[in-house]
């Protein structure tokens, strides 16, 4: 039997580079800072890190507007620094994934600069251009991520170009074979350098309807994964042709002697659509589960979304779970309203689901969202927009390493690019020293995951009938019981010897207190 791939059972860590650790006192985290902080990740037991965008960019969208796909952003370091990080991480058994943005480039990318220069330019068709509508105005009703028209008129050539995100992020035209060739080369460039894989930005995007048909309206009361600003984005995203791109990339990823990983940002509303990105085990190996992240961390919701995901995924597929990221905010706020007992239980559940888990930097210390005053906000996509999800800066503030004035993030006296959490907020050093901290619990949970769940197939996960109020399941060699309510509930019979309790107590309790969870051996 072939060995399972490294990501099966793994814990990945999304590292938002600009906010992790600043090595040169410019107020931005950087790649040498990651190298300096790697011991934290290896102590924690992390198997792989996904770096937020590292490529050169004008930063209208903090690196998600790429101007050079084979470089490193000068604020973050050099190609040599990235090579050094890959080697330093490898020596600790940690893989490095980069963020790849294939849906769009920056308008400063040389392809777009050329494309916009003339209708007959070499790169014109790399992008999606269209004539004005018959009566004038944008070609159709598509809206961008800020709720404005997704079309920008370019006076030089009299046509509109498509941008599903900001005006400075023109969408690539995936109907053009040359675009496929460019990205094959980009994949190989990084894979050859030892990059373990990519998180693929807007993986549900890429192809757009060839006829540019209008999007239908969004029925009132629809949930936020079905659309926003009154429209369902059925023609400017999630097109069936996109799957062919991943079948092609998977062949490239699998051609390496350690297969490379494709982890998609698959922003879709239900488990069936999510499952489609795994193909017949010939597309993405991992696809982010937004219905889980946006679900409520309460019963029966959380049990239902886990079960629905596992039922929908194709046999052998590896699910992936996360509660936080740089767009949607942090689960300690969204699910747990900052309550430490709730955060502990959420970490227990995340760490004991089958497949792969992605922690966002700060999850390990229970870091919450931080309200960033408007004057200090840096995210152009959400400043002043009607975006119902609020400012994304709240989840991008620097990591607090200690309780010093600079948080151990940057040099004393330096103003960081986004405000630091207050000195009273959780920090790595204090939690490392405290055996009862969230960080120490997180480290124990990851160790338990590695020994007891490992590469257990998703199919072996089973929801157990348990007393009302408890989320009870079997996962790998464990039985998990978590009290998601405010009243004590008898410990279920299925749980035998208790290996870990989120309350930090030893032994098998007769009842689980409010928001207490345990990982136990199955009762014999
Ligand atoms: C993805 C990224 C987000 C970015 C957008 C456009 O959703 O996660 O941060 O703004 O794509 O690239």
Coordinates of C-alpha atoms and ligand atoms in Angstrom, one line a residue:
X1 CA 0.0 0.0 0.0
X2 CA 1.4 3.5 -0.9
X3 CA 2.3 5.6 2.1
X4 CA -0.1 8.4 2.8
X5 CA 1.0 11.8 1.6
X6 CA 2.5 14.1 4.3
X7 CA -0.6 16.4 4.5
X8 CA -2.9 13.5 5.5
X9 CA -3.2 14.1 9.3
X10 CA -1.0 17.2 9.1
X11 CA -1.3 20.6 10.9
X12 CA -0.6 23.5 8.5
X13 CA 0.0 27.0 9.7
X14 CA -1.1 30.0 7.7
X15 CA 1.6 32.6 8.3
X16 CA 0.7 36.1 7.4
X17 CA 4.2 37.2 6.7
X18 CA 3.8 41.0 7.3
X19 CA 2.4 40.4 10.8
X20 CA 4.5 37.5 12.1
X21 CA 8.0 38.8 12.9
X22 CA 10.0 41.8 11.7
X23 CA 13.7 41.3 11.5
X24 CA 14.8 44.6 10.1
X25 CA 12.8 47.2 12.1
X26 CA 10.7 48.5 9.2
X27 CA 7.4 47.6 10.9
X28 CA 6.6 44.7 8.5
X29 CA 7.2 41.1 9.2
X30 CA 9.6 39.4 6.7
X31 CA 11.1 36.1 5.7
X32 CA 14.3 36.4 7.9
X33 CA 11.8 37.0 10.7
X34 CA 10.1 33.7 9.9
X35 CA 13.5 31.9 10.0
X36 CA 14.1 33.5 13.4
X37 CA 10.8 32.3 14.7
X38 CA 10.8 28.7 13.3
X39 CA 11.5 27.1 16.7
X40 CA 8.1 28.2 17.9
X41 CA 6.5 26.3 15.0
X42 CA 8.6 23.2 15.4
X43 CA 8.0 23.1 19.1
X44 CA 4.3 23.4 18.4
X45 CA 4.4 20.5 16.0
X46 CA 3.5 22.2 12.7
X47 CA 4.0 20.1 9.6
X48 CA 3.8 22.9 7.0
X49 CA 3.5 26.6 6.6
X50 CA 1.5 28.5 4.0
X51 CA 3.0 32.0 3.5
X52 CA 0.6 34.8 2.6
X53 CA 1.7 36.3 -0.7
X54 CA 5.5 36.7 -1.1
X55 CA 5.7 37.9 -4.7
X56 CA 6.5 41.5 -5.8
X57 CA 3.3 43.6 -5.8
X58 CA 2.2 47.2 -5.6
X59 CA 0.2 46.0 -2.5
X60 CA -3.2 47.4 -3.3
X61 CA -4.3 44.1 -2.0
X62 CA -1.3 43.2 0.1
X63 CA 0.4 40.9 -2.4
X64 CA -2.8 39.5 -4.0
X65 CA -2.0 41.9 -6.9
X66 CA 1.1 40.2 -8.2
X67 CA 3.5 42.1 -10.6
X68 CA 6.2 39.3 -10.8
X69 CA 5.3 35.6 -10.3
X70 CA 8.9 34.4 -9.9
X71 CA 10.3 37.0 -7.5
X72 CA 10.2 37.9 -3.8
X73 CA 8.7 41.2 -2.6
X74 CA 11.6 43.5 -1.4
X75 CA 9.7 44.3 1.8
X76 CA 9.8 40.7 2.7
X77 CA 13.3 39.6 1.7
X78 CA 15.0 38.1 -1.3
X79 CA 14.9 34.9 -3.3
X80 CA 18.0 33.8 -1.3
X81 CA 16.0 34.4 2.0
X82 CA 13.2 32.2 0.7
X83 CA 15.6 29.5 -0.3
X84 CA 17.2 29.8 3.2
X85 CA 13.7 29.5 4.8
X86 CA 12.9 26.4 2.8
X87 CA 16.1 24.8 4.0
X88 CA 15.8 25.9 7.6
X89 CA 12.2 24.7 7.7
X90 CA 13.1 21.4 6.1
X91 CA 15.7 20.8 8.7
X92 CA 12.9 20.9 11.3
X93 CA 10.6 18.7 9.2
X94 CA 8.4 21.7 8.1
X95 CA 7.3 22.2 4.5
X96 CA 6.8 25.6 2.9
X97 CA 3.8 26.4 0.7
X98 CA 3.4 29.7 -1.2
X99 CA 0.3 31.6 -2.2
X100 CA -0.3 31.5 -5.9
X101 CA -2.7 34.0 -7.5
X102 CA -3.9 32.7 -10.9
X103 CA -7.2 34.5 -11.2
X104 CA -5.8 38.0 -11.8
X105 CA -2.6 39.9 -11.8
X106 CA -1.7 43.5 -10.7
X107 CA -2.4 46.1 -13.3
X108 CA 1.4 46.9 -12.8
X109 CA 2.3 43.4 -14.2
X110 CA 4.2 43.7 -17.5
X111 CA 1.5 41.5 -19.2
X112 CA -1.2 44.0 -18.3
X113 CA 0.9 47.1 -19.1
X114 CA 1.4 45.7 -22.6
X115 CA -2.2 44.5 -22.9
X116 CA -3.6 47.9 -22.1
X117 CA -1.3 49.7 -24.5
X118 CA -3.1 48.7 -27.7
X119 CA -5.8 46.3 -29.0
X120 CA -3.2 44.4 -31.0
X121 CA -0.6 44.2 -28.3
X122 CA 1.0 40.8 -27.7
X123 CA -0.6 40.3 -24.3
X124 CA -4.0 41.8 -25.1
X125 CA -5.8 38.5 -24.8
X126 CA -4.2 37.6 -21.5
X127 CA -7.0 39.6 -20.0
X128 CA -10.8 39.8 -20.4
X129 CA -11.7 42.8 -22.6
X130 CA -15.2 43.7 -23.8
X131 CA -16.9 46.5 -25.7
X132 CA -19.3 48.7 -23.9
X133 CA -23.0 47.6 -23.6
X134 CA -25.1 48.6 -26.7
X135 CA -26.4 51.7 -24.9
X136 CA -23.0 52.4 -23.4
X137 CA -21.7 51.5 -19.9
X138 CA -20.2 48.3 -18.6
X139 CA -20.7 45.1 -20.7
X140 CA -22.8 43.3 -18.0
X141 CA -24.0 43.4 -14.4
X142 CA -21.0 41.7 -12.8
X143 CA -19.8 43.3 -9.5
X144 CA -16.4 43.3 -8.0
X145 CA -15.5 42.5 -4.4
X146 CA -16.3 46.1 -3.2
X147 CA -19.8 46.0 -4.7
X148 CA -19.0 48.2 -7.7
X149 CA -19.1 47.2 -11.4
X150 CA -16.4 44.6 -12.1
X151 CA -15.6 46.4 -15.4
X152 CA -13.2 49.3 -15.8
X153 CA -13.2 51.4 -18.9
X154 CA -9.8 51.9 -20.5
X155 CA -9.9 55.1 -22.5
X156 CA -6.8 54.3 -24.5
X157 CA -8.4 51.4 -26.3
X158 CA -12.1 52.2 -25.7
X159 CA -12.9 48.8 -24.1
X160 CA -13.6 47.6 -20.6
X161 CA -11.5 45.1 -18.7
X162 CA -12.8 42.7 -16.1
X163 CA -11.7 42.9 -12.4
X164 CA -13.5 40.7 -10.0
X165 CA -11.6 42.3 -7.1
X166 CA -10.0 45.8 -7.2
X167 CA -9.6 48.0 -10.3
X168 CA -5.8 47.3 -9.9
X169 CA -6.4 43.5 -10.2
X170 CA -7.4 42.7 -13.8
X171 CA -8.7 39.2 -14.3
X172 CA -6.7 36.8 -16.5
X173 CA -8.3 35.2 -19.5
X174 CA -8.1 31.5 -19.0
X175 CA -9.7 30.7 -22.4
X176 CA -6.2 31.6 -23.8
X177 CA -3.8 28.6 -23.9
X178 CA -0.8 31.0 -23.5
X179 CA -2.1 31.8 -19.9
X180 CA -2.0 28.1 -19.1
X181 CA 1.6 27.9 -20.4
X182 CA 2.7 30.8 -18.2
X183 CA 1.3 29.2 -15.1
X184 CA 2.8 25.8 -15.8
X185 CA 6.1 27.5 -15.9
X186 CA 5.4 29.4 -12.7
X187 CA 4.5 26.1 -10.9
X188 CA 7.6 24.4 -12.1
X189 CA 9.8 27.4 -11.2
X190 CA 8.8 27.2 -7.5
X191 CA 8.4 23.4 -7.3
X192 CA 12.0 23.1 -8.6
X193 CA 13.2 25.4 -5.8
X194 CA 11.7 23.1 -3.2
X195 CA 8.4 24.8 -2.5
X196 CA 6.1 22.0 -1.2
X197 CA 3.0 23.3 -2.9
X198 CA 0.6 26.2 -3.3
X199 CA -2.4 27.6 -1.6
X200 CA -4.3 28.6 -4.7
X201 CA -6.1 32.0 -4.4
X202 CA -9.7 32.2 -5.7
X203 CA -9.4 28.6 -6.9
X204 CA -13.1 28.7 -7.8
X205 CA -12.4 31.6 -10.2
X206 CA -10.1 31.5 -13.3
X207 CA -12.6 30.8 -16.1
X208 CA -15.5 33.3 -16.8
X209 CA -18.5 32.7 -18.9
X210 CA -17.5 33.0 -22.6
X211 CA -20.7 34.9 -23.4
X212 CA -20.4 37.2 -20.4
X213 CA -24.0 36.6 -19.4
X214 CA -25.5 38.7 -16.6
X215 CA -25.5 37.2 -13.1
X216 CA -28.9 36.3 -11.7
X217 CA -30.2 38.1 -8.6
X218 CA -29.7 36.7 -5.1
X219 CA -32.9 35.6 -3.4
X220 CA -33.4 37.5 -0.1
X221 CA -32.2 35.7 3.0
X222 CA -29.4 33.8 1.1
X223 CA -26.3 33.0 3.0
X224 CA -23.1 34.9 2.4
X225 CA -21.5 32.0 0.5
X226 CA -24.2 32.1 -2.1
X227 CA -23.4 35.6 -3.2
X228 CA -23.4 39.2 -2.1
X229 CA -24.4 42.7 -3.2
X230 CA -27.7 41.2 -4.5
X231 CA -26.2 38.9 -7.1
X232 CA -25.3 35.2 -7.4
X233 CA -21.9 35.0 -9.1
X234 CA -22.6 32.1 -11.3
X235 CA -21.1 33.4 -14.5
X236 CA -18.0 35.1 -13.2
X237 CA -16.9 32.2 -11.0
X238 CA -17.2 28.5 -10.5
X239 CA -17.3 27.7 -14.2
X240 CA -16.9 24.0 -15.0
X241 CA -13.9 24.6 -17.3
X242 CA -11.7 25.6 -14.3
X243 CA -11.5 21.9 -13.2
X244 CA -9.4 21.2 -16.3
X245 CA -6.8 23.6 -15.0
X246 CA -6.4 21.6 -11.8
X247 CA -6.3 18.2 -13.6
X248 CA -3.4 19.7 -15.6
X249 CA -1.6 21.1 -12.5
X250 CA -2.1 17.9 -10.6
X251 CA -0.1 16.0 -13.2
X252 CA 2.7 18.5 -12.7
X253 CA 2.4 18.3 -8.9
X254 CA 2.5 14.5 -9.0
X255 CA 5.5 14.4 -11.3
X256 CA 7.8 15.4 -8.4
X257 CA 9.4 12.7 -6.3
X258 CA 7.7 14.2 -3.3
X259 CA 4.4 15.1 -4.9
X260 CA 3.6 18.8 -4.5
X261 CA 0.4 20.0 -2.8
X262 CA -2.4 22.0 -4.3
X263 CA -4.6 23.5 -1.6
X264 CA -7.5 25.5 -3.1
X265 CA -9.3 28.6 -1.7
X266 CA -12.6 27.1 -2.9
X267 CA -15.1 29.7 -1.9
X268 CA -18.3 27.6 -2.4
X269 CA -21.4 27.2 -0.4
X270 CA -22.0 23.5 0.0
X271 CA -20.2 20.2 0.4
X272 CA -21.1 18.9 -3.0
X273 CA -19.5 21.9 -4.8
X274 CA -16.5 21.5 -2.5
X275 CA -16.2 17.9 -3.4
X276 CA -16.1 18.7 -7.1
X277 CA -12.6 20.3 -6.6
X278 CA -11.1 17.0 -5.6
X279 CA -12.2 15.6 -9.0
X280 CA -11.7 11.9 -9.3
X281 CA -8.6 12.2 -7.1
X282 CA -7.1 14.0 -10.0
X283 CA -7.6 17.7 -9.1
X284 CA -6.8 19.5 -5.9
X285 CA -5.6 17.3 -3.0
X286 CA -7.0 19.8 -0.5
X287 CA -9.9 22.3 -0.8
X288 CA -10.8 24.8 1.9
X289 CA -14.1 24.2 3.6
X290 CA -15.9 27.6 4.0
X291 CA -19.3 26.2 5.0
X292 CA -17.5 24.7 8.1
X293 CA -15.7 28.0 8.9
X294 CA -18.8 30.1 8.5
X295 CA -21.0 27.6 10.3
X296 CA -21.9 28.2 13.9
X297 CA -19.8 26.4 16.6
X298 CA -22.9 25.0 18.3
X299 CA -25.1 21.9 18.1
X300 CA -26.4 20.6 15.9
X301 CA -24.7 22.9 13.3
X302 CA -21.1 21.9 13.7
X303 CA -21.9 18.1 13.8
X304 CA -24.1 18.5 10.7
X305 CA -21.5 20.4 8.6
X306 CA -18.7 17.9 9.5
X307 CA -20.9 14.9 8.6
X308 CA -22.1 16.5 5.4
X309 CA -18.6 17.3 4.3
X310 CA -17.3 13.8 4.9
X311 CA -20.4 12.3 3.2
X312 CA -19.9 14.4 0.1
X313 CA -16.1 14.0 -0.4
X314 CA -15.0 11.3 -2.9
X315 CA -13.6 8.1 -1.4
X316 CA -10.0 8.6 -0.1
X317 CA -10.2 12.4 -0.3
X318 CA -8.5 14.4 2.5
X319 CA -10.7 17.0 4.1
X320 CA -9.3 20.3 5.4
X321 CA -10.6 22.3 8.3
X322 CA -9.9 25.9 9.4
X323 CA -11.7 28.4 11.5
X324 CA -9.7 31.6 10.8
X325 CA -8.0 33.3 8.0
X326 CA -6.9 36.8 6.8
X327 CA -10.2 37.4 5.1
X328 CA -12.9 35.9 7.3
X329 CA -11.4 36.8 10.7
X330 CA -10.4 34.7 13.7
X331 CA -12.4 31.8 15.2
X332 CA -11.7 32.9 18.8
X333 CA -13.9 35.9 18.0
X334 CA -16.3 34.5 15.4
X335 CA -17.1 31.2 17.1
X336 CA -16.1 31.9 20.7
X337 CA -16.7 35.6 21.4
X338 CA -13.2 35.6 23.0
X339 CA -14.3 33.1 25.7
X340 CA -11.2 31.0 26.6
X341 CA -13.2 27.8 27.5
X342 CA -14.9 28.0 24.1
X343 CA -11.6 28.5 22.3
X344 CA -10.1 25.5 24.0
X345 CA -13.0 23.3 22.9
X346 CA -12.8 24.7 19.4
X347 CA -9.1 23.8 19.3
X348 CA -9.9 20.3 20.5
X349 CA -12.4 19.8 17.7
X350 CA -10.1 21.3 15.0
X351 CA -7.2 19.2 16.1
X352 CA -9.1 15.9 16.1
X353 CA -10.9 16.0 12.7
X354 CA -9.6 13.7 10.0
X355 CA -7.5 15.0 7.1
X356 CA -5.6 18.3 7.4
X357 CA -6.1 21.2 9.7
X358 CA -5.0 24.7 9.0
X359 CA -4.3 27.0 12.0
X360 CA -4.0 30.8 11.3
X361 CA -1.1 32.5 13.1
X362 CA -2.3 33.5 16.6
X363 CA -4.9 30.7 16.8
X364 CA -2.4 28.8 18.9
X365 CA -2.6 31.5 21.7
X366 CA -6.3 32.2 21.2
X367 CA -5.7 35.5 19.6
X368 CA -8.9 37.4 18.8
X369 CA -9.8 40.0 16.2
X370 CA -8.7 43.5 16.9
X371 CA -10.8 46.5 16.0
X372 CA -8.5 48.7 14.0
X373 CA -9.5 52.4 13.9
X374 CA -10.5 53.6 10.5
X375 CA -7.5 55.9 10.3
X376 CA -5.1 53.0 10.8
X377 CA -6.8 50.5 8.5
X378 CA -4.7 49.3 5.6
X379 CA -7.0 47.1 3.6
X380 CA -8.3 49.0 0.5
X381 CA -10.8 46.3 -0.3
X382 CA -12.8 46.8 2.8
X383 CA -12.1 50.4 3.8
X384 CA -15.3 52.3 3.0
X385 CA -16.8 49.4 1.1
X386 CA -20.3 48.0 1.6
X387 CA -18.7 44.6 2.2
X388 CA -20.9 42.9 4.8
X389 CA -17.9 41.0 6.3
X390 CA -16.3 44.1 7.8
X391 CA -12.7 45.2 7.8
X392 CA -10.2 42.5 7.1
X393 CA -7.5 44.3 9.0
X394 CA -9.0 43.0 12.3
X395 CA -7.4 39.6 11.7
X396 CA -4.1 40.9 10.3
X397 CA -2.6 42.6 13.3
X398 CA 0.9 41.6 14.4
X399 CA 1.5 38.5 16.5
X400 CA 2.2 39.3 20.2
X401 CA 5.4 37.3 21.1
X402 CA 5.7 38.9 24.5
X403 CA 4.3 41.7 26.6
X404 CA 6.9 44.3 25.8
X405 CA 6.1 47.6 24.1
X406 CA 7.1 46.2 20.6
X407 CA 5.4 42.9 21.4
X408 CA 8.6 41.1 20.4
X409 CA 7.3 41.6 16.9
X410 CA 9.6 44.5 15.9
X411 CA 12.3 46.8 17.4
X412 CA 11.5 49.1 20.2
X413 CA 10.2 52.5 19.0
X414 CA 9.1 51.2 15.6
X415 CA 5.5 51.7 14.6
X416 CA 4.2 48.5 13.1
X417 CA 2.2 48.5 9.9
X418 CA -1.0 47.6 11.8
X419 CA -1.5 48.2 15.5
X420 CA -0.2 45.7 18.0
X421 CA -2.7 43.9 20.3
X422 CA -2.7 45.5 23.7
X423 CA 0.0 44.4 26.2
X424 CA -2.7 42.5 28.2
X425 CA -3.6 40.4 25.1
X426 CA -2.4 36.7 24.9
X427 CA 1.3 36.4 24.1
X428 CA 3.5 33.5 23.1
X429 CA 6.2 33.8 25.8
X430 CA 3.8 34.0 28.8
X431 CA 1.7 31.1 27.4
X432 CA 4.8 29.0 26.8
X433 CA 5.8 29.4 30.4
X434 CA 2.3 28.5 31.7
X435 CA 1.5 24.8 31.6
X436 CA -2.3 25.6 31.7
X437 CA -2.2 28.0 28.8
X438 CA -4.1 27.7 25.5
X439 CA -0.7 27.5 23.7
X440 CA 0.4 24.5 25.8
X441 CA -3.0 22.9 25.2
X442 CA -2.6 23.5 21.5
X443 CA 0.8 21.9 21.5
X444 CA -0.5 18.8 23.4
X445 CA -3.4 18.5 21.0
X446 CA -1.1 18.6 17.9
X447 CA 1.1 15.9 19.5
X448 CA -2.1 13.8 20.2
X449 CA -3.2 14.3 16.6
X450 CA 0.1 13.0 15.3
X451 CA 0.1 9.9 17.5
X452 CA -3.6 9.0 17.6
X453 CA -5.1 10.3 14.3
X454 CA -2.2 10.5 11.9
X455 CA -3.2 9.3 8.5
X456 CA -6.5 7.7 9.6
X457 CA -8.9 7.9 6.6
X458 CA -11.7 10.3 6.7
X459 CA -14.1 7.4 6.4
X460 CA -13.2 6.2 9.8
X461 CA -14.6 9.3 11.5
X462 CA -18.0 8.6 13.1
X463 CA -20.5 10.7 14.9
X464 CA -21.5 8.9 18.1
X465 CA -24.9 9.0 19.6
X466 CA -24.2 10.8 22.9
X467 CA -26.1 12.7 25.5
X468 CA -27.8 15.8 24.2
X469 CA -25.6 18.9 24.5
X470 CA -22.4 16.9 23.7
X471 CA -20.6 16.7 20.4
X472 CA -19.3 13.1 20.5
X473 CA -17.3 11.3 17.8
X474 CA -14.7 8.7 17.1
X475 CA -11.6 9.9 15.2
X476 CA -8.6 7.7 14.6
X477 CA -7.8 6.0 17.9
X478 CA -9.8 8.6 19.9
X479 CA -13.2 9.3 21.2
X480 CA -13.9 13.0 21.5
X481 CA -16.7 14.4 23.7
X482 CA -17.2 18.1 23.9
X483 CA -19.8 20.0 25.9
X484 CA -21.0 22.8 23.7
X485 CA -23.4 24.1 26.3
X486 CA -23.7 25.8 29.6
X487 CA -24.9 22.9 31.7
X488 CA -22.9 19.8 32.9
X489 CA -23.6 16.6 30.9
X490 CA -22.7 13.1 32.0
X491 CA -19.5 11.8 30.3
X492 CA -20.6 9.4 27.5
X493 CA -20.0 5.7 28.0
X494 CA -18.1 5.5 24.7
X495 CA -15.3 7.5 26.3
X496 CA -12.9 5.4 28.3
X497 CA -9.5 6.5 29.6
X498 CA -9.2 10.2 29.3
X499 CA -5.9 11.4 27.6
X500 CA -6.6 15.1 27.6
X501 CA -9.2 17.5 29.0
X502 CA -9.6 21.1 27.9
X503 CA -10.1 21.9 31.6
X504 CA -6.6 20.7 32.3
X505 CA -7.8 18.1 34.9
X506 CA -6.6 14.5 35.1
X507 CA -8.8 11.4 35.2
X508 CA -12.2 10.6 33.8
X509 CA -14.8 13.0 35.0
X510 CA -18.3 11.7 35.8
X511 CA -19.6 14.7 33.9
X512 CA -18.3 17.3 31.5
X513 CA -18.6 20.8 32.8
X514 CA -19.9 23.6 30.6
X515 CA -17.5 24.0 27.6
X516 CA -15.3 21.2 28.6
X517 CA -14.1 18.7 26.1
X518 CA -12.1 15.5 26.4
X519 CA -10.0 13.2 24.2
X520 CA -10.3 9.7 25.4
X521 CA -9.6 6.1 24.4
X522 CA -12.7 4.2 23.3
X523 CA -14.3 2.4 26.2
X524 CA -13.5 -1.3 26.0
Ligands
LIG1 C1 -8.6 35.8 -1.9 C2 -7.6 36.3 -0.8 C3 -8.0 37.7 -0.5 C4 -7.8 38.6 -1.7 C5 -8.6 38.0 -2.9 C6 -8.2 38.6 -4.2 O1 -9.9 35.7 -1.5 O2 -7.7 35.4 0.2 O3 -7.2 38.2 0.6 O4 -8.2 39.9 -1.5 O5 -8.5 36.6 -3.0 O6 -6.9 38.1 -4.6

